[in-house]
Amino acid sequence: MSKQVTFTLDGEQVTAEAGLTIWEVANGRGLKIPHLCHKPQPGYRPDGNCRACMVEIEGERTLAASCIREPAEGMVVTTNNARATSARKMVMELLVADQPAQDVAHDKSSHLWDMAELNGVSESRFPKLEEGHIPLLDDSHVAMNVNLDACISCGLCVRACREVQVNDVIGMAGRGHNAYPTFDIVLLCGLRRMRAGLPDRRADARHRGGRRAGRGSCRF
C-alpha cells in the first residue's frame, strides 16, 4: 500500500498519495491553478520556472510553485487567498506585456491566453519591450518557422523534445530576459513537426553542426 499524506488545502483536510505535487492534488479535486511551464501529461517534468502556479503555505515567508512542491504531513496550503491570486495575476500581466495583443496574436486560443483569462487578465499595465528588442520571425530554414515574440521562455519545448521525444534538438540560448529557444537544424524533432528534407543526419556544408535561433509561437 502506498504511503499517504494528509494536509489542509483551502480549508479542507485532504489525504493524497505521497509523491504527488500540490498542483496534482488540487487538479485532481477540480481546483484550477494556472500553469504555463508545466504540462500535465505523462513524461513532462514540472519545472516551476514560470511562477504562474504560486500558492501560499502557512509558516513560509515566500509563495511556493505548486507544480514542483509536494505536500507534507500537516501542511496548510491556500490557493485562493488575495496574496496567492494577486501574485499569479502579476505574473500573467508581466508575461502579457511582451505579447502581441490577443486579437492579433499568432495563436488566439493558445494556452497562455487561456491562463490569462483564468487569472482575469486581458491586458497589462506594464510597458512593452522596446521596439528594437522584440524578436521577429525567423524562417531562414525549411525546418523551422517560429515567432519568438510569442515565447515566454518557459523551457517546456526544450523538456518536451529532450526528455519526452528524446531528440534533444531544442536548447536555450542567451541569458535572463534575453534567453530564447534555439533549434538544431540537422536533426528532426517530431513534437515540432520539423521537416528538414534531409536523407540522414548529415546536413549540407552550409548547416553542418550549427544551431539556429527559432522565433515563434509555442505549440506545447
PDB file of C-alpha atoms in Angstrom:
ATOM      1  CA  MET A   1       0.000   0.000   0.000  1.00  0.00           C
ATOM      2  CA  SER A   2       1.395   3.382  -0.986  1.00  0.00           C
ATOM      3  CA  LYS A   3       2.197   5.970   1.640  1.00  0.00           C
ATOM      4  CA  GLN A   4      -0.313   8.772   2.064  1.00  0.00           C
ATOM      5  CA  VAL A   5      -0.078  12.360   3.273  1.00  0.00           C
ATOM      6  CA  THR A   6      -2.813  14.343   4.993  1.00  0.00           C
ATOM      7  CA  PHE A   7      -2.769  18.124   4.745  1.00  0.00           C
ATOM      8  CA  THR A   8      -5.131  21.088   4.516  1.00  0.00           C
ATOM      9  CA  LEU A   9      -5.986  22.519   1.104  1.00  0.00           C
ATOM     10  CA  ASP A  10      -8.098  25.681   1.025  1.00  0.00           C
ATOM     11  CA  GLY A  11      -9.576  24.918   4.423  1.00  0.00           C
ATOM     12  CA  GLU A  12     -10.377  21.256   3.729  1.00  0.00           C
ATOM     13  CA  GLN A  13      -8.459  18.265   5.033  1.00  0.00           C
ATOM     14  CA  VAL A  14      -7.112  16.223   2.120  1.00  0.00           C
ATOM     15  CA  THR A  15      -5.435  12.823   2.021  1.00  0.00           C
ATOM     16  CA  ALA A  16      -3.296  12.175  -1.029  1.00  0.00           C
ATOM     17  CA  GLU A  17      -0.712   9.730  -2.272  1.00  0.00           C
ATOM     18  CA  ALA A  18       2.806  10.688  -1.271  1.00  0.00           C
ATOM     19  CA  GLY A  19       4.902  11.921  -4.182  1.00  0.00           C
ATOM     20  CA  LEU A  20       2.144  13.935  -5.823  1.00  0.00           C
ATOM     21  CA  THR A  21       2.629  17.689  -6.051  1.00  0.00           C
ATOM     22  CA  ILE A  22       0.246  20.259  -4.597  1.00  0.00           C
ATOM     23  CA  TRP A  23      -0.814  21.127  -8.157  1.00  0.00           C
ATOM     24  CA  GLU A  24      -1.608  17.492  -8.961  1.00  0.00           C
ATOM     25  CA  VAL A  25      -3.643  17.035  -5.785  1.00  0.00           C
ATOM     26  CA  ALA A  26      -5.548  20.280  -6.364  1.00  0.00           C
ATOM     27  CA  ASN A  27      -6.163  19.445 -10.012  1.00  0.00           C
ATOM     28  CA  GLY A  28      -7.481  16.030  -9.048  1.00  0.00           C
ATOM     29  CA  ARG A  29     -10.035  17.713  -6.812  1.00  0.00           C
ATOM     30  CA  GLY A  30     -11.201  20.076  -9.561  1.00  0.00           C
ATOM     31  CA  LEU A  31      -9.258  23.128  -8.389  1.00  0.00           C
ATOM     32  CA  LYS A  32      -7.849  25.116 -11.295  1.00  0.00           C
ATOM     33  CA  ILE A  33      -4.438  26.547 -10.506  1.00  0.00           C
ATOM     34  CA  PRO A  34      -2.975  28.362 -13.536  1.00  0.00           C
ATOM     35  CA  HIS A  35       0.118  26.778 -15.073  1.00  0.00           C
ATOM     36  CA  LEU A  36       2.387  27.569 -18.015  1.00  0.00           C
ATOM     37  CA  CYS A  37       5.749  25.775 -17.794  1.00  0.00           C
ATOM     38  CA  HIS A  38       4.010  22.617 -16.522  1.00  0.00           C
ATOM     39  CA  LYS A  39       2.150  20.270 -18.875  1.00  0.00           C
ATOM     40  CA  PRO A  40       0.027  17.681 -17.016  1.00  0.00           C
ATOM     41  CA  GLN A  41       0.742  14.793 -19.366  1.00  0.00           C
ATOM     42  CA  PRO A  42       2.886  11.658 -18.946  1.00  0.00           C
ATOM     43  CA  GLY A  43       6.613  12.264 -19.316  1.00  0.00           C
ATOM     44  CA  TYR A  44       6.534  16.025 -18.806  1.00  0.00           C
ATOM     45  CA  ARG A  45       8.621  17.054 -15.820  1.00  0.00           C
ATOM     46  CA  PRO A  46       7.361  20.160 -13.988  1.00  0.00           C
ATOM     47  CA  ASP A  47       9.979  22.881 -13.739  1.00  0.00           C
ATOM     48  CA  GLY A  48       8.430  25.675 -11.671  1.00  0.00           C
ATOM     49  CA  ASN A  49      10.187  28.459 -13.544  1.00  0.00           C
ATOM     50  CA  CYS A  50       7.179  30.478 -14.767  1.00  0.00           C
ATOM     51  CA  ARG A  51       5.753  31.053 -11.241  1.00  0.00           C
ATOM     52  CA  ALA A  52       2.200  31.075 -12.611  1.00  0.00           C
ATOM     53  CA  CYS A  53       1.027  28.412 -10.130  1.00  0.00           C
ATOM     54  CA  MET A  54       2.105  30.042  -6.859  1.00  0.00           C
ATOM     55  CA  VAL A  55       0.292  29.118  -3.640  1.00  0.00           C
ATOM     56  CA  GLU A  56       0.688  30.100  -0.003  1.00  0.00           C
ATOM     57  CA  ILE A  57       1.966  27.650   2.602  1.00  0.00           C
ATOM     58  CA  GLU A  58       1.336  28.525   6.222  1.00  0.00           C
ATOM     59  CA  GLY A  59       4.504  29.437   8.091  1.00  0.00           C
ATOM     60  CA  GLU A  60       6.595  30.078   4.984  1.00  0.00           C
ATOM     61  CA  ARG A  61       7.764  33.557   4.066  1.00  0.00           C
ATOM     62  CA  THR A  62       7.541  33.152   0.300  1.00  0.00           C
ATOM     63  CA  LEU A  63       4.949  31.651  -2.004  1.00  0.00           C
ATOM     64  CA  ALA A  64       5.655  28.224  -3.499  1.00  0.00           C
ATOM     65  CA  ALA A  65       5.327  26.892  -7.037  1.00  0.00           C
ATOM     66  CA  SER A  66       2.653  24.242  -6.645  1.00  0.00           C
ATOM     67  CA  CYS A  67       3.756  22.218  -9.679  1.00  0.00           C
ATOM     68  CA  ILE A  68       7.052  21.216  -8.022  1.00  0.00           C
ATOM     69  CA  ARG A  69       6.160  21.359  -4.321  1.00  0.00           C
ATOM     70  CA  GLU A  70       4.945  18.190  -2.627  1.00  0.00           C
ATOM     71  CA  PRO A  71       2.649  18.490   0.392  1.00  0.00           C
ATOM     72  CA  ALA A  72       3.947  17.377   3.781  1.00  0.00           C
ATOM     73  CA  GLU A  73       2.003  15.882   6.644  1.00  0.00           C
ATOM     74  CA  GLY A  74       0.022  18.622   8.420  1.00  0.00           C
ATOM     75  CA  MET A  75       0.882  21.292   5.848  1.00  0.00           C
ATOM     76  CA  VAL A  76      -1.671  24.084   5.351  1.00  0.00           C
ATOM     77  CA  VAL A  77      -1.926  25.235   1.740  1.00  0.00           C
ATOM     78  CA  THR A  78      -4.035  28.113   0.422  1.00  0.00           C
ATOM     79  CA  THR A  79      -4.534  28.616  -3.306  1.00  0.00           C
ATOM     80  CA  ASN A  80      -7.333  31.171  -3.347  1.00  0.00           C
ATOM     81  CA  ASN A  81      -6.437  33.983  -0.942  1.00  0.00           C
ATOM     82  CA  ALA A  82      -5.565  37.516  -2.035  1.00  0.00           C
ATOM     83  CA  ARG A  83      -1.816  37.022  -1.740  1.00  0.00           C
ATOM     84  CA  ALA A  84      -1.679  33.958  -3.976  1.00  0.00           C
ATOM     85  CA  THR A  85      -4.170  35.157  -6.579  1.00  0.00           C
ATOM     86  CA  SER A  86      -2.632  38.642  -6.854  1.00  0.00           C
ATOM     87  CA  ALA A  87       0.844  37.143  -7.289  1.00  0.00           C
ATOM     88  CA  ARG A  88      -0.357  34.860 -10.066  1.00  0.00           C
ATOM     89  CA  LYS A  89      -2.164  37.725 -11.738  1.00  0.00           C
ATOM     90  CA  MET A  90       1.003  39.829 -11.586  1.00  0.00           C
ATOM     91  CA  VAL A  91       2.968  37.055 -13.309  1.00  0.00           C
ATOM     92  CA  MET A  92       0.414  36.927 -16.121  1.00  0.00           C
ATOM     93  CA  GLU A  93       0.412  40.708 -16.514  1.00  0.00           C
ATOM     94  CA  LEU A  94       4.186  40.741 -16.838  1.00  0.00           C
ATOM     95  CA  LEU A  95       4.086  37.999 -19.469  1.00  0.00           C
ATOM     96  CA  VAL A  96       1.191  39.515 -21.417  1.00  0.00           C
ATOM     97  CA  ALA A  97       3.017  42.857 -21.538  1.00  0.00           C
ATOM     98  CA  ASP A  98       5.513  41.424 -24.028  1.00  0.00           C
ATOM     99  CA  GLN A  99       2.938  39.523 -26.086  1.00  0.00           C
ATOM    100  CA  PRO A 100       1.180  40.627 -29.258  1.00  0.00           C
ATOM    101  CA  ALA A 101      -2.395  41.625 -28.357  1.00  0.00           C
ATOM    102  CA  GLN A 102      -4.742  38.651 -28.355  1.00  0.00           C
ATOM    103  CA  ASP A 103      -6.753  39.903 -31.322  1.00  0.00           C
ATOM    104  CA  VAL A 104      -3.599  39.872 -33.462  1.00  0.00           C
ATOM    105  CA  ALA A 105      -1.810  37.001 -31.688  1.00  0.00           C
ATOM    106  CA  HIS A 106      -0.246  34.183 -33.705  1.00  0.00           C
ATOM    107  CA  ASP A 107      -2.492  31.758 -31.791  1.00  0.00           C
ATOM    108  CA  LYS A 108      -5.512  33.499 -30.288  1.00  0.00           C
ATOM    109  CA  SER A 109      -6.584  30.333 -28.465  1.00  0.00           C
ATOM    110  CA  SER A 110      -3.188  29.421 -27.010  1.00  0.00           C
ATOM    111  CA  HIS A 111      -2.736  28.013 -23.527  1.00  0.00           C
ATOM    112  CA  LEU A 112      -1.156  31.305 -22.468  1.00  0.00           C
ATOM    113  CA  TRP A 113      -4.354  33.218 -23.220  1.00  0.00           C
ATOM    114  CA  ASP A 114      -6.445  30.527 -21.522  1.00  0.00           C
ATOM    115  CA  MET A 115      -4.389  31.010 -18.361  1.00  0.00           C
ATOM    116  CA  ALA A 116      -4.583  34.792 -18.688  1.00  0.00           C
ATOM    117  CA  GLU A 117      -8.364  34.515 -18.810  1.00  0.00           C
ATOM    118  CA  LEU A 118      -8.322  32.223 -15.768  1.00  0.00           C
ATOM    119  CA  ASN A 119      -6.446  34.981 -13.914  1.00  0.00           C
ATOM    120  CA  GLY A 120      -8.776  37.699 -15.189  1.00  0.00           C
ATOM    121  CA  VAL A 121      -6.030  39.291 -17.289  1.00  0.00           C
ATOM    122  CA  SER A 122      -6.747  40.614 -20.784  1.00  0.00           C
ATOM    123  CA  GLU A 123      -4.161  43.398 -20.925  1.00  0.00           C
ATOM    124  CA  SER A 124      -1.180  44.633 -18.967  1.00  0.00           C
ATOM    125  CA  ARG A 125      -0.420  47.888 -17.189  1.00  0.00           C
ATOM    126  CA  PHE A 126       3.306  47.333 -17.775  1.00  0.00           C
ATOM    127  CA  PRO A 127       5.275  48.722 -20.748  1.00  0.00           C
ATOM    128  CA  LYS A 128       6.180  46.530 -23.688  1.00  0.00           C
ATOM    129  CA  LEU A 129       9.699  45.735 -24.788  1.00  0.00           C
ATOM    130  CA  GLU A 130      11.466  48.435 -26.730  1.00  0.00           C
ATOM    131  CA  GLU A 131      10.884  48.085 -30.471  1.00  0.00           C
ATOM    132  CA  GLY A 132      14.451  47.001 -31.181  1.00  0.00           C
ATOM    133  CA  HIS A 133      14.305  44.209 -28.599  1.00  0.00           C
ATOM    134  CA  ILE A 134      11.155  42.487 -29.911  1.00  0.00           C
ATOM    135  CA  PRO A 135      12.191  39.240 -31.686  1.00  0.00           C
ATOM    136  CA  LEU A 136      10.844  38.755 -35.195  1.00  0.00           C
ATOM    137  CA  LEU A 137      10.009  35.796 -37.404  1.00  0.00           C
ATOM    138  CA  ASP A 138      12.897  33.549 -38.402  1.00  0.00           C
ATOM    139  CA  ASP A 139      12.019  31.329 -41.346  1.00  0.00           C
ATOM    140  CA  SER A 140      15.533  31.153 -42.759  1.00  0.00           C
ATOM    141  CA  HIS A 141      15.480  27.337 -42.896  1.00  0.00           C
ATOM    142  CA  VAL A 142      12.789  24.946 -44.079  1.00  0.00           C
ATOM    143  CA  ALA A 143      12.950  23.052 -40.759  1.00  0.00           C
ATOM    144  CA  MET A 144      11.594  25.909 -38.664  1.00  0.00           C
ATOM    145  CA  ASN A 145       9.214  28.812 -38.711  1.00  0.00           C
ATOM    146  CA  VAL A 146       8.837  30.373 -35.282  1.00  0.00           C
ATOM    147  CA  ASN A 147       7.862  33.735 -33.805  1.00  0.00           C
ATOM    148  CA  LEU A 148       9.776  34.409 -30.590  1.00  0.00           C
ATOM    149  CA  ASP A 149       7.684  37.466 -29.830  1.00  0.00           C
ATOM    150  CA  ALA A 150       5.159  34.928 -28.501  1.00  0.00           C
ATOM    151  CA  CYS A 151       7.711  32.931 -26.463  1.00  0.00           C
ATOM    152  CA  ILE A 152       7.757  33.234 -22.657  1.00  0.00           C
ATOM    153  CA  SER A 153      10.987  31.186 -22.266  1.00  0.00           C
ATOM    154  CA  CYS A 154       9.288  28.612 -20.036  1.00  0.00           C
ATOM    155  CA  GLY A 155      11.515  25.833 -21.406  1.00  0.00           C
ATOM    156  CA  LEU A 156       8.617  23.441 -21.997  1.00  0.00           C
ATOM    157  CA  CYS A 157       9.581  22.887 -25.639  1.00  0.00           C
ATOM    158  CA  VAL A 158      13.133  22.036 -24.543  1.00  0.00           C
ATOM    159  CA  ARG A 159      11.957  19.465 -21.994  1.00  0.00           C
ATOM    160  CA  ALA A 160       9.406  18.031 -24.417  1.00  0.00           C
ATOM    161  CA  CYS A 161      11.987  17.455 -27.128  1.00  0.00           C
ATOM    162  CA  ARG A 162      14.824  16.403 -24.824  1.00  0.00           C
ATOM    163  CA  GLU A 163      13.001  14.296 -22.223  1.00  0.00           C
ATOM    164  CA  VAL A 164       9.747  13.160 -23.861  1.00  0.00           C
ATOM    165  CA  GLN A 165      10.644  12.846 -27.548  1.00  0.00           C
ATOM    166  CA  VAL A 166      14.316  12.225 -26.648  1.00  0.00           C
ATOM    167  CA  ASN A 167      15.603  14.015 -29.744  1.00  0.00           C
ATOM    168  CA  ASP A 168      17.436  16.861 -27.986  1.00  0.00           C
ATOM    169  CA  VAL A 169      17.284  19.288 -30.894  1.00  0.00           C
ATOM    170  CA  ILE A 170      15.958  22.279 -28.940  1.00  0.00           C
ATOM    171  CA  GLY A 171      18.024  24.243 -26.429  1.00  0.00           C
ATOM    172  CA  MET A 172      18.100  27.682 -24.844  1.00  0.00           C
ATOM    173  CA  ALA A 173      20.497  30.448 -25.820  1.00  0.00           C
ATOM    174  CA  GLY A 174      21.133  33.811 -24.200  1.00  0.00           C
ATOM    175  CA  ARG A 175      20.754  34.790 -20.565  1.00  0.00           C
ATOM    176  CA  GLY A 176      17.986  36.180 -18.385  1.00  0.00           C
ATOM    177  CA  HIS A 177      15.426  38.246 -20.250  1.00  0.00           C
ATOM    178  CA  ASN A 178      17.351  37.676 -23.478  1.00  0.00           C
ATOM    179  CA  ALA A 179      17.029  33.868 -23.345  1.00  0.00           C
ATOM    180  CA  TYR A 180      15.310  32.187 -26.287  1.00  0.00           C
ATOM    181  CA  PRO A 181      14.947  28.675 -27.790  1.00  0.00           C
ATOM    182  CA  THR A 182      17.420  27.547 -30.425  1.00  0.00           C
ATOM    183  CA  PHE A 183      16.977  24.688 -32.859  1.00  0.00           C
ATOM    184  CA  ASP A 184      19.417  22.140 -34.243  1.00  0.00           C
ATOM    185  CA  ILE A 185      18.625  22.239 -37.954  1.00  0.00           C
ATOM    186  CA  VAL A 186      20.422  18.962 -38.660  1.00  0.00           C
ATOM    187  CA  LEU A 187      18.029  16.770 -36.678  1.00  0.00           C
ATOM    188  CA  LEU A 188      14.270  16.426 -36.700  1.00  0.00           C
ATOM    189  CA  CYS A 189      12.044  16.806 -33.659  1.00  0.00           C
ATOM    190  CA  GLY A 190       8.690  15.065 -34.040  1.00  0.00           C
ATOM    191  CA  LEU A 191       6.938  17.258 -31.487  1.00  0.00           C
ATOM    192  CA  ARG A 192       7.752  20.374 -33.507  1.00  0.00           C
ATOM    193  CA  ARG A 193       6.895  18.613 -36.791  1.00  0.00           C
ATOM    194  CA  MET A 194      10.126  19.888 -38.238  1.00  0.00           C
ATOM    195  CA  ARG A 195      10.790  18.796 -41.781  1.00  0.00           C
ATOM    196  CA  ALA A 196      14.346  19.318 -42.966  1.00  0.00           C
ATOM    197  CA  GLY A 197      14.072  17.188 -46.097  1.00  0.00           C
ATOM    198  CA  LEU A 198      17.486  15.607 -45.430  1.00  0.00           C
ATOM    199  CA  PRO A 199      18.233  11.961 -46.313  1.00  0.00           C
ATOM    200  CA  ASP A 200      20.047  11.437 -42.997  1.00  0.00           C
ATOM    201  CA  ARG A 201      21.541  13.439 -40.107  1.00  0.00           C
ATOM    202  CA  ARG A 202      24.308  14.887 -42.258  1.00  0.00           C
ATOM    203  CA  ALA A 203      23.200  18.291 -43.453  1.00  0.00           C
ATOM    204  CA  ASP A 204      24.968  20.032 -46.273  1.00  0.00           C
ATOM    205  CA  ALA A 205      28.090  22.044 -45.509  1.00  0.00           C
ATOM    206  CA  ARG A 206      26.159  25.277 -45.038  1.00  0.00           C
ATOM    207  CA  HIS A 207      24.327  23.995 -41.960  1.00  0.00           C
ATOM    208  CA  ARG A 208      26.521  21.222 -40.550  1.00  0.00           C
ATOM    209  CA  GLY A 209      26.948  21.349 -36.777  1.00  0.00           C
ATOM    210  CA  GLY A 210      25.030  24.566 -36.334  1.00  0.00           C
ATOM    211  CA  ARG A 211      22.138  25.685 -34.183  1.00  0.00           C
ATOM    212  CA  ARG A 212      19.845  28.375 -35.454  1.00  0.00           C
ATOM    213  CA  ALA A 213      17.535  30.556 -33.452  1.00  0.00           C
ATOM    214  CA  GLY A 214      13.865  29.737 -33.896  1.00  0.00           C
ATOM    215  CA  ARG A 215      11.371  32.503 -33.301  1.00  0.00           C
ATOM    216  CA  GLY A 216       7.742  31.723 -32.780  1.00  0.00           C
ATOM    217  CA  SER A 217       4.526  30.713 -31.158  1.00  0.00           C
ATOM    218  CA  CYS A 218       4.759  27.715 -28.841  1.00  0.00           C
ATOM    219  CA  ARG A 219       2.893  24.529 -29.713  1.00  0.00           C
ATOM    220  CA  PHE A 220       3.426  22.961 -26.303  1.00  0.00           C
TER     221      PHE A 220
END
